[in-house]
Coordinates of N, CA, C and O and ligand atoms in Angstrom, one line a residue:
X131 N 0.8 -1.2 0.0 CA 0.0 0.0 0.0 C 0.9 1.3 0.0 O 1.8 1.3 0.8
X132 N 0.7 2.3 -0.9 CA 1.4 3.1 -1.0 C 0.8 4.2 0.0 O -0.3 4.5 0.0
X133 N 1.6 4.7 0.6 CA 1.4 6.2 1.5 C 1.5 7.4 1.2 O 2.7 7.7 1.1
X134 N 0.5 8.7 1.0 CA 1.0 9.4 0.5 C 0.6 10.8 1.3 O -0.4 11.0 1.9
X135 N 1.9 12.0 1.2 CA 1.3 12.7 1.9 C 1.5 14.1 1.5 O 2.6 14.6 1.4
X136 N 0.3 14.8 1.3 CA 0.7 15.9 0.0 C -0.3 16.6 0.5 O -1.2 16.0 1.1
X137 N -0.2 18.1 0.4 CA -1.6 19.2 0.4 C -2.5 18.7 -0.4 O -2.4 18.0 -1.4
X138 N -3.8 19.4 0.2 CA -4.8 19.0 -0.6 C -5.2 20.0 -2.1 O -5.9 20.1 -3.1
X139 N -4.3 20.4 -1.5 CA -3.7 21.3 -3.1 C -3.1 20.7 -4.2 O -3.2 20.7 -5.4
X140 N -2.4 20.3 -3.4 CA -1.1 19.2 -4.6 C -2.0 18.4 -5.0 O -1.8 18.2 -6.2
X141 N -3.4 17.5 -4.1 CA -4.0 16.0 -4.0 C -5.2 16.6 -5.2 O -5.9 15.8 -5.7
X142 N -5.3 18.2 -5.6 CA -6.7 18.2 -6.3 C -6.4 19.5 -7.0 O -5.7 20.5 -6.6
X143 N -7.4 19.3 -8.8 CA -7.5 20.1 -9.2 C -8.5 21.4 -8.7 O -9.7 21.4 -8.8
X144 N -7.9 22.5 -8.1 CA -9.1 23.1 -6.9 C -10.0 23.5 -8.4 O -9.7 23.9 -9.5
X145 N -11.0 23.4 -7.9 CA -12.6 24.1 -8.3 C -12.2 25.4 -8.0 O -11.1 25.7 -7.5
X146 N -13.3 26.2 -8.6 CA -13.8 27.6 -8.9 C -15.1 27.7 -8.1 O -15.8 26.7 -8.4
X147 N -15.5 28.3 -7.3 CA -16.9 28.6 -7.4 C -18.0 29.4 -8.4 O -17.7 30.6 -8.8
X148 N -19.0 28.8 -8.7 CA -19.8 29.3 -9.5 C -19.4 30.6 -9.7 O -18.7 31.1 -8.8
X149 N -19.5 31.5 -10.7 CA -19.8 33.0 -11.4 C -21.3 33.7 -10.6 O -22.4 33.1 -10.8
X150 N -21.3 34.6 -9.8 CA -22.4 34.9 -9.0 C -23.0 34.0 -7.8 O -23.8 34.4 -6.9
X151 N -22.3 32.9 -7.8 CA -23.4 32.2 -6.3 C -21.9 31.7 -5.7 O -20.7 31.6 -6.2
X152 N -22.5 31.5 -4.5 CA -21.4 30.6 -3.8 C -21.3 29.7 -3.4 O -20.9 29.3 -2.3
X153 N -22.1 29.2 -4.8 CA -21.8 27.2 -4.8 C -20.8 26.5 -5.7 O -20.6 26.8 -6.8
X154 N -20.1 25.5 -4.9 CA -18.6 25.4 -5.5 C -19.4 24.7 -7.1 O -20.4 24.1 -7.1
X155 N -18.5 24.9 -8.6 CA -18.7 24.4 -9.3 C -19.0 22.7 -10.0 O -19.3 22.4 -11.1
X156 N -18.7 21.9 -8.8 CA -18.6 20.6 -9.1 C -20.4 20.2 -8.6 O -20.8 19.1 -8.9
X157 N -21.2 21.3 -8.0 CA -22.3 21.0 -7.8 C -22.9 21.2 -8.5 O -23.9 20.5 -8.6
X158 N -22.7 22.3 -9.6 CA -23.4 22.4 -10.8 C -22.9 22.0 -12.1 O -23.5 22.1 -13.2
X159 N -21.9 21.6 -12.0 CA -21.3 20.5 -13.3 C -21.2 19.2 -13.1 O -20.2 18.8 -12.4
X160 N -21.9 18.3 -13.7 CA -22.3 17.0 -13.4 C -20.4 16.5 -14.0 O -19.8 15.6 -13.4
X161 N -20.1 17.0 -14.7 CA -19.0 16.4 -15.6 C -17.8 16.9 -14.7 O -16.9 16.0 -14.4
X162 N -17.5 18.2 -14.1 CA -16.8 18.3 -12.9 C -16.6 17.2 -11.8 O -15.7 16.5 -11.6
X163 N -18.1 17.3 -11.0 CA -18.5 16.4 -10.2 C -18.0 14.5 -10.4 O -17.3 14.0 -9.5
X164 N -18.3 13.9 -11.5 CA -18.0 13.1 -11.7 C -15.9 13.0 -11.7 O -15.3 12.0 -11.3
X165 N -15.4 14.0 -12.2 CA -14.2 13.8 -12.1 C -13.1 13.9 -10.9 O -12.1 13.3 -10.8
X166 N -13.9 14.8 -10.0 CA -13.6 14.5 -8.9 C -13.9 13.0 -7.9 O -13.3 12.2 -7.1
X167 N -15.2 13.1 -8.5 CA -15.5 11.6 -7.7 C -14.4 10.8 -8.2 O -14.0 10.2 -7.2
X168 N -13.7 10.5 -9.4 CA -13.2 9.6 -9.7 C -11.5 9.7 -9.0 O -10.6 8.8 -8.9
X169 N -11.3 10.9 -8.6 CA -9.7 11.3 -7.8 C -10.3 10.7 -6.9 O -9.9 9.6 -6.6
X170 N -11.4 11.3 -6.2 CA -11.8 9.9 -4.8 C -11.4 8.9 -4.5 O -10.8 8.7 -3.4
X171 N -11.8 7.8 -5.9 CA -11.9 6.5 -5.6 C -10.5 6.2 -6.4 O -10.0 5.0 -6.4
X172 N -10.1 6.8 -6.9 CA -8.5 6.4 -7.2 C -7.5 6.5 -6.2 O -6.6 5.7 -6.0
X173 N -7.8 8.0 -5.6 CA -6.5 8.0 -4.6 C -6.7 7.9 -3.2 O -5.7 7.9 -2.5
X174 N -8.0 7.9 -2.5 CA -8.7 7.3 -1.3 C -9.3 6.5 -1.1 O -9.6 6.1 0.0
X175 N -9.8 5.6 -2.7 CA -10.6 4.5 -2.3 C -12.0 4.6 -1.6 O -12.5 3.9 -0.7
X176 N -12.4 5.8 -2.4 CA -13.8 5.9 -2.3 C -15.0 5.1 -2.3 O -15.3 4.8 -3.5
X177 N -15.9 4.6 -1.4 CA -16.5 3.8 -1.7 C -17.4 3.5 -0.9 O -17.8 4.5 -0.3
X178 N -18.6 1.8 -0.5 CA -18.3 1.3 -1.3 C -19.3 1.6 -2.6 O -20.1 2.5 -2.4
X179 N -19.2 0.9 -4.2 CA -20.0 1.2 -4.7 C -21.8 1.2 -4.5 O -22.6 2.0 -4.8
X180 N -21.8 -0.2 -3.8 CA -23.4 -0.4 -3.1 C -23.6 -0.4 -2.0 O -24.3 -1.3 -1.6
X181 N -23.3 0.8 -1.1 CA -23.4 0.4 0.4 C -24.5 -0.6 1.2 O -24.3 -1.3 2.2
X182 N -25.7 -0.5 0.3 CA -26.1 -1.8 0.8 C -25.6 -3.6 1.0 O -25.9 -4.4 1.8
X183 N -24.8 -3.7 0.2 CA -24.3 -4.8 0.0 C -23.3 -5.2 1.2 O -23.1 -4.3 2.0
X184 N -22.7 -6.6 1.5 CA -21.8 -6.6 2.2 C -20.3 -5.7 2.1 O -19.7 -5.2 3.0
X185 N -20.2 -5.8 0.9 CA -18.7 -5.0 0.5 C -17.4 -6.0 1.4 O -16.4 -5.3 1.3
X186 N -17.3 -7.0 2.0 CA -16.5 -7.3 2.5 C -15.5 -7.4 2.3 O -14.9 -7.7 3.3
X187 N -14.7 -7.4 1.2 CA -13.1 -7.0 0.7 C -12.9 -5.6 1.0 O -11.8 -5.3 1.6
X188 N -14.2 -3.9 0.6 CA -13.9 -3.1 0.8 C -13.8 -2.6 1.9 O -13.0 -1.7 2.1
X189 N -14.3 -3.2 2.9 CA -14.1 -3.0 4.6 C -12.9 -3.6 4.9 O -11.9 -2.9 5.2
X190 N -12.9 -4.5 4.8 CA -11.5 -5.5 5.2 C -10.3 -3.9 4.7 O -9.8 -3.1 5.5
X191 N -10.2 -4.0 3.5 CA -8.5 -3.2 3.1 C -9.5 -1.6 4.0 O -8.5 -0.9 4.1
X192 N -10.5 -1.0 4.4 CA -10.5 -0.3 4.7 C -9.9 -0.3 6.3 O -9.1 0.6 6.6
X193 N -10.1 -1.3 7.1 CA -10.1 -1.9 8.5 C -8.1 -2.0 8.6 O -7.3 -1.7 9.5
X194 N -8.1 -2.4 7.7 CA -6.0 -2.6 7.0 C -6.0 -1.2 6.9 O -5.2 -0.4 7.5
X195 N -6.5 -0.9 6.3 CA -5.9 1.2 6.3 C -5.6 1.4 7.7 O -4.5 1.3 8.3
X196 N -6.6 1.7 8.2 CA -6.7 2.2 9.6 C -6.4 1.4 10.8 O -6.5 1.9 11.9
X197 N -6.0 0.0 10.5 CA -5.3 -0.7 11.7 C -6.5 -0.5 12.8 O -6.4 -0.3 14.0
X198 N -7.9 -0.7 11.8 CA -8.8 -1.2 13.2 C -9.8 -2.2 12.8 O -9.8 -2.4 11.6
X199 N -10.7 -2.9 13.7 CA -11.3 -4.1 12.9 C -12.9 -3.6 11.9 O -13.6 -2.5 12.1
X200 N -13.1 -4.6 11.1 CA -14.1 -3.8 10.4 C -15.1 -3.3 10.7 O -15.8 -2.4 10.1
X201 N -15.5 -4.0 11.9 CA -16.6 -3.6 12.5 C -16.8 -1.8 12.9 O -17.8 -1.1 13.0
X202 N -15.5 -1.5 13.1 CA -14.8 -0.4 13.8 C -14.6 0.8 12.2 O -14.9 1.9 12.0
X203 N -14.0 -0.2 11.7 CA -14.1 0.7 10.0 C -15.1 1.3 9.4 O -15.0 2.3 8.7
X204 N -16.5 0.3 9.6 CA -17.5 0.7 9.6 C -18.7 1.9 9.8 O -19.9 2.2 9.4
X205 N -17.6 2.3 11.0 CA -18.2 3.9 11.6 C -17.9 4.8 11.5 O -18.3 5.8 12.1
X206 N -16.9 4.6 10.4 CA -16.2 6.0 9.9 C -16.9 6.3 8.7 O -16.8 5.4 7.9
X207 N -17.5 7.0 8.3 CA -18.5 7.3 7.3 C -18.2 8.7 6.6 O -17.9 9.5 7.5
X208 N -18.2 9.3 5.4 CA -18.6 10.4 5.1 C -19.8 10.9 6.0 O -19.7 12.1 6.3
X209 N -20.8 10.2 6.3 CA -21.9 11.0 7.2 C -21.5 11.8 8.4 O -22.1 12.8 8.7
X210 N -19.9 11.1 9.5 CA -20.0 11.2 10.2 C -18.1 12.1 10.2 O -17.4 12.4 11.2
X211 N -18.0 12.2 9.1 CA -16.7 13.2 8.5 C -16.8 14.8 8.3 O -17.8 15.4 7.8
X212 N -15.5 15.4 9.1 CA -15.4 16.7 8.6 C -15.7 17.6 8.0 O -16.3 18.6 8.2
X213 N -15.1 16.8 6.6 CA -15.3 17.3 5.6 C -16.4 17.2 4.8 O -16.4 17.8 3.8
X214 N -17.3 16.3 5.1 CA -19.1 16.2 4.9 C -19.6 17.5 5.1 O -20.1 17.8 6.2
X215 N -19.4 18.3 4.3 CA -20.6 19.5 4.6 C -22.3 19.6 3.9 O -22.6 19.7 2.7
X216 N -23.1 19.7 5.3 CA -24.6 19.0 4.8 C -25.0 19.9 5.2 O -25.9 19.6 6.0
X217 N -24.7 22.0 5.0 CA -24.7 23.0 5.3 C -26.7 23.0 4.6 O -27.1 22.0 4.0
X218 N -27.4 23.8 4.8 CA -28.7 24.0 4.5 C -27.7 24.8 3.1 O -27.7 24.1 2.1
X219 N -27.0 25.8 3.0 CA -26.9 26.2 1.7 C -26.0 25.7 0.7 O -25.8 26.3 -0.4
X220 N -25.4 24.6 0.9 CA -24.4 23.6 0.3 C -25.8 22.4 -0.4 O -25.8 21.7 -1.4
X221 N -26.7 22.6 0.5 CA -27.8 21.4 0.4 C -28.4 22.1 -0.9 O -28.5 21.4 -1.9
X222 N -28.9 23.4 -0.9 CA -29.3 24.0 -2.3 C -28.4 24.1 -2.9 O -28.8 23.8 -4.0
X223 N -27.0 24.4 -3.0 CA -26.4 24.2 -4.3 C -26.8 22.9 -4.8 O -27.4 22.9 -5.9
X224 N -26.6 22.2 -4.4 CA -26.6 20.7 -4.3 C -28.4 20.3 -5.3 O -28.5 19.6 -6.3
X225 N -29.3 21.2 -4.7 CA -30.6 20.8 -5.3 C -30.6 21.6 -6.4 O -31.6 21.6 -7.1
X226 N -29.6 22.6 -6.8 CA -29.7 23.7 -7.9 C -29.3 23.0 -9.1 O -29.7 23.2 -10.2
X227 N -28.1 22.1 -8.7 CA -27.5 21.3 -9.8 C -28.2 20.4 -10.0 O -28.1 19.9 -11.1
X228 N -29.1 19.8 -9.0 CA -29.6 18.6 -9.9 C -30.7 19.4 -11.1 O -30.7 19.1 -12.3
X229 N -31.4 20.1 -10.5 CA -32.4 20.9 -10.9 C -33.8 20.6 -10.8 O -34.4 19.5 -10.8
X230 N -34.2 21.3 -10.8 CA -35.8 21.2 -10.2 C -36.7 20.2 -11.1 O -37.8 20.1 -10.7
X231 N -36.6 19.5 -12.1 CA -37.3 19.2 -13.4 C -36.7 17.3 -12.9 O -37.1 16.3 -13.4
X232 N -35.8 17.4 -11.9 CA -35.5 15.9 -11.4 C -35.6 15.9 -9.4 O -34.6 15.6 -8.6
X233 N -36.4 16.1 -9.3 CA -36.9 16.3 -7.5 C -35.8 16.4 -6.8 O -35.5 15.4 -6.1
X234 N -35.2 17.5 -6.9 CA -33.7 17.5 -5.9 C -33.7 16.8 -4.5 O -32.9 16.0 -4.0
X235 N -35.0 17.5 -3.8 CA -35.0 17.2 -2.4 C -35.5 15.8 -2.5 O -35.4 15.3 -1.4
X236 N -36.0 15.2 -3.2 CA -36.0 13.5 -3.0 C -35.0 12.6 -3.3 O -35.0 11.4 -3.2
X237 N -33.8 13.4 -3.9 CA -32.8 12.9 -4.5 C -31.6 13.0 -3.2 O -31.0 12.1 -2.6
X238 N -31.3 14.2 -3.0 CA -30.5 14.6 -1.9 C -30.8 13.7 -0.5 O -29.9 13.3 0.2
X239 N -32.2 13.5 -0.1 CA -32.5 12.7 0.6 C -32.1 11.1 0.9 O -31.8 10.4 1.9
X240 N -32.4 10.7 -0.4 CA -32.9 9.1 -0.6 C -31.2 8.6 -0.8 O -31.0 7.5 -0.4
X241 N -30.3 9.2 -1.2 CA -29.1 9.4 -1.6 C -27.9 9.9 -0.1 O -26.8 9.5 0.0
X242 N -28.7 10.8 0.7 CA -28.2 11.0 1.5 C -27.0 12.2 1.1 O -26.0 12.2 1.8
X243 N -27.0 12.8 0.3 CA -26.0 13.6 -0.2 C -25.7 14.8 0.7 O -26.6 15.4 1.3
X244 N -24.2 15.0 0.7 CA -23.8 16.1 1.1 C -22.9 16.5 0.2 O -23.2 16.3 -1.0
X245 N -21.6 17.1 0.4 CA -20.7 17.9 -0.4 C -19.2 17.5 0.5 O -19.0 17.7 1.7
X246 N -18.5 16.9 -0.3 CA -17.0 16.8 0.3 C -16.0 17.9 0.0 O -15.5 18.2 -1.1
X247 N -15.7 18.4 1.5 CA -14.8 19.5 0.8 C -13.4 19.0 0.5 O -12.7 19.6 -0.4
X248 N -13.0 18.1 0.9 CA -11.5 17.6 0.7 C -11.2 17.5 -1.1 O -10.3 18.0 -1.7
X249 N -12.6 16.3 -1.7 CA -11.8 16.3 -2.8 C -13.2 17.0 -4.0 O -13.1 17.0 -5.2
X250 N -14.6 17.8 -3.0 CA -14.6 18.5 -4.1 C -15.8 17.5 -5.3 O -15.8 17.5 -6.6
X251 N -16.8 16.9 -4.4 CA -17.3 16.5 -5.1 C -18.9 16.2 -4.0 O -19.0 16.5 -2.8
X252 N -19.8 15.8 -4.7 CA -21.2 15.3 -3.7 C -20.8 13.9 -3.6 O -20.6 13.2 -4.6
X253 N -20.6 13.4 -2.6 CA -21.2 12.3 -1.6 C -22.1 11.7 -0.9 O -23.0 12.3 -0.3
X254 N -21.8 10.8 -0.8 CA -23.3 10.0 0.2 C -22.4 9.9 1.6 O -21.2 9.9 1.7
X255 N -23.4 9.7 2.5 CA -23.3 9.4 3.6 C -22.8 8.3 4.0 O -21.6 8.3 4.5
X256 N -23.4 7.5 3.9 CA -23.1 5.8 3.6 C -21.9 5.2 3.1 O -21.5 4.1 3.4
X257 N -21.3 6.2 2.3 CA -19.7 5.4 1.8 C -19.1 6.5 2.9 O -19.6 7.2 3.7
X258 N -17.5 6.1 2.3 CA -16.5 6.5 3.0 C -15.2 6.6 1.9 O -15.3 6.4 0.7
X259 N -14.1 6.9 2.6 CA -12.7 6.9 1.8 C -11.6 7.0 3.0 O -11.9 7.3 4.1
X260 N -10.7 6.8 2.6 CA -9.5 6.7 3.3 C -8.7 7.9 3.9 O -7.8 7.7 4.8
X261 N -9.1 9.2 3.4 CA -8.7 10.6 4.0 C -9.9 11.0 5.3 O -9.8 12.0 6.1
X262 N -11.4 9.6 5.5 CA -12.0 10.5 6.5 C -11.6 11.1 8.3 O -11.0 10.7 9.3
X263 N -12.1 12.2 8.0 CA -11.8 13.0 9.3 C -13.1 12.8 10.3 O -14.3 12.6 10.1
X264 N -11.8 12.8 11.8 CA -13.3 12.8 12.6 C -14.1 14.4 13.2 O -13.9 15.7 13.4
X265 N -14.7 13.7 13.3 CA -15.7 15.4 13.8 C -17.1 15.7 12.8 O -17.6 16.8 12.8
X266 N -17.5 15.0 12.2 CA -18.7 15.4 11.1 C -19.6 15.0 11.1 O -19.4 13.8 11.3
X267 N -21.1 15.2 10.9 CA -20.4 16.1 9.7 C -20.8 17.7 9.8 O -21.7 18.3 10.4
X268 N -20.0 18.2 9.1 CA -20.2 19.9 9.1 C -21.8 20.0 8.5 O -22.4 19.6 7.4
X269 N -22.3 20.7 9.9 CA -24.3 21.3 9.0 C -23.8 22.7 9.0 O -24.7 23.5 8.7
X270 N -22.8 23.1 9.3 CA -22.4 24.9 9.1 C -22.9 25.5 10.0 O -23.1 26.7 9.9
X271 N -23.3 24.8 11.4 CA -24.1 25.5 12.7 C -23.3 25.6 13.7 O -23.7 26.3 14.6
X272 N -22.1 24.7 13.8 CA -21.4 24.3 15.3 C -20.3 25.1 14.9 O -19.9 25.4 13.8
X273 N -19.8 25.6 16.3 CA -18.9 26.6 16.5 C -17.7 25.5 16.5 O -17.8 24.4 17.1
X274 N -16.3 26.0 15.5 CA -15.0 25.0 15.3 C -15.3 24.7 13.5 O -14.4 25.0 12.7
X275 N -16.6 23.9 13.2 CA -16.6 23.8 12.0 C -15.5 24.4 10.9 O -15.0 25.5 11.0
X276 N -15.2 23.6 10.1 CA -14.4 24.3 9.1 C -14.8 25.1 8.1 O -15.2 24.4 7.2
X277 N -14.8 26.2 7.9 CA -15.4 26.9 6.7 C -15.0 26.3 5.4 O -14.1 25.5 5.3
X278 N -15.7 26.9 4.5 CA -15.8 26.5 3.1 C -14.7 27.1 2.9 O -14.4 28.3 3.1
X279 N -13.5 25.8 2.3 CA -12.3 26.3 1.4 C -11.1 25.8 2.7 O -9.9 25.6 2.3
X280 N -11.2 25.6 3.9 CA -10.5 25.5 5.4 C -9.9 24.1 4.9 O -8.7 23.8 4.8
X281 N -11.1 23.3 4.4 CA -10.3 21.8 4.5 C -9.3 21.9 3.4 O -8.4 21.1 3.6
X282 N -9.3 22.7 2.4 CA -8.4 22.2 1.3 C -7.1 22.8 2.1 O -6.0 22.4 1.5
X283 N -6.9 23.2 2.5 CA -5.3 23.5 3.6 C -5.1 22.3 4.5 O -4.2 22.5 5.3
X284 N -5.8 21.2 4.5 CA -5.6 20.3 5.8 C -5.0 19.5 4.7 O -5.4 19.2 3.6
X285 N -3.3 19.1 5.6 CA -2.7 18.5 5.3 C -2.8 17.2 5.0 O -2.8 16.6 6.1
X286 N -3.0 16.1 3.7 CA -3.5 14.8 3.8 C -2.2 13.8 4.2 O -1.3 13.6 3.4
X287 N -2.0 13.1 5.5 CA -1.4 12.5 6.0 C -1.7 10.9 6.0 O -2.9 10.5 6.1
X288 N -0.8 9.9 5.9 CA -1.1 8.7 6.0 C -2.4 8.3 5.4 O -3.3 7.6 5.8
X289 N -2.2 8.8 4.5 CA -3.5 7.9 3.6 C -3.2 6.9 2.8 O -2.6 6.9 1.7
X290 N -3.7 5.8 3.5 CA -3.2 4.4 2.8 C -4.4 4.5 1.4 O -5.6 4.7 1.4
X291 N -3.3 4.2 0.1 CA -3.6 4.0 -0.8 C -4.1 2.7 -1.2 O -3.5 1.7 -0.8
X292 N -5.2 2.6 -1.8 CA -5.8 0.8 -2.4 C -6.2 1.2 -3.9 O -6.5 2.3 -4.4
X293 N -6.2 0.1 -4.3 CA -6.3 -0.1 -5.6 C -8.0 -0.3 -5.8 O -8.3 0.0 -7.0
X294 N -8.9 -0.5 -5.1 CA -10.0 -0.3 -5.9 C -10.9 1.0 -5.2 O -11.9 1.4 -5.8
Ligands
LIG308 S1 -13.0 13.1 2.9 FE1 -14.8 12.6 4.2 S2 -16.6 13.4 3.1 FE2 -14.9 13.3 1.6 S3 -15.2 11.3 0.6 FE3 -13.7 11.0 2.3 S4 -15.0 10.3 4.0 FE4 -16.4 11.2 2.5

């Protein structure tokens, strides 16, 4: 497993925020969005693809990342990460991009979506990756929270690398 430890500058092409709003652009570009998602699961091991399912190889090498058992790997969640911001106005960018003409708010729901600031893309709750942080997830209400743009200065340390 390779180790890597780089700003999250160095780790990502940074986004722009929208022209007039201040919703980051990967919420409103599906083709942005997706490209990030894909730095996710290449260099954190984003995942898993079906959280319903067992996933039990993806827990296992996640449980081996973190040198704890899977049961224990299992509670580390985007839902319950830092960098999960599930801000009320991160949540409308979020329903602006899907667009009104495909029921955002049944989608953002049923999906559980929020917004990852680290690599910059919408996430579910339910998966995870190998950079999560504890403390989350950010609703933009608690005093400490990281503001929008904070996480991309957090240094990515010891992030065990996996191949799927
Ligand atoms: S950094 Fe946190 S919110 Fe982003 S994909 Fe990883 S676990 Fe999810």
């Amino acid at each position: 497993m390779a180790t890597m430890q780089r700003t999250m500058e160095q780790a990502m092409d940074r986004d722009e925020m929208e022209e007039g709003s201040n919703c980051p652009m990967p919420t409103q570009d599906i083709t942005l969005n997706l490209k990030n998602r894909a730095k996710a699961i290449t260099s954190a091991a984003y995942g898993p693809e079906n959280p319903k399912l067992p996933n039990r190889a993806f827990w296992a090498k996640k449980a081996d990342a973190w040198d704890v058992s899977e049961r224990d790997a299992k509670t580390s969640l985007c839902g319950n990460c830092a960098a999960f911001n599930v801000s009320d106005d991160m949540k409308e960018c979020i329903a602006k991009g899907i667009g009104m003409d495909a029921d955002p708010w049944g989608t953002i729901r049923l999906a559980d979506l929020g917004y990852c600031e680290i690599f910059d893309f919408k996430c579910s709750a339910s998966r995870t990756c190998s950079a999560w942080v504890v403390g989350g997830p950010n609703t933009g209400e608690q005093e400490g929270e990281m503001e929008e743009g904070e996480m991309e200065e957090v240094e990515m340390e010891e992030v065990e690398g996996e191949d799927d």
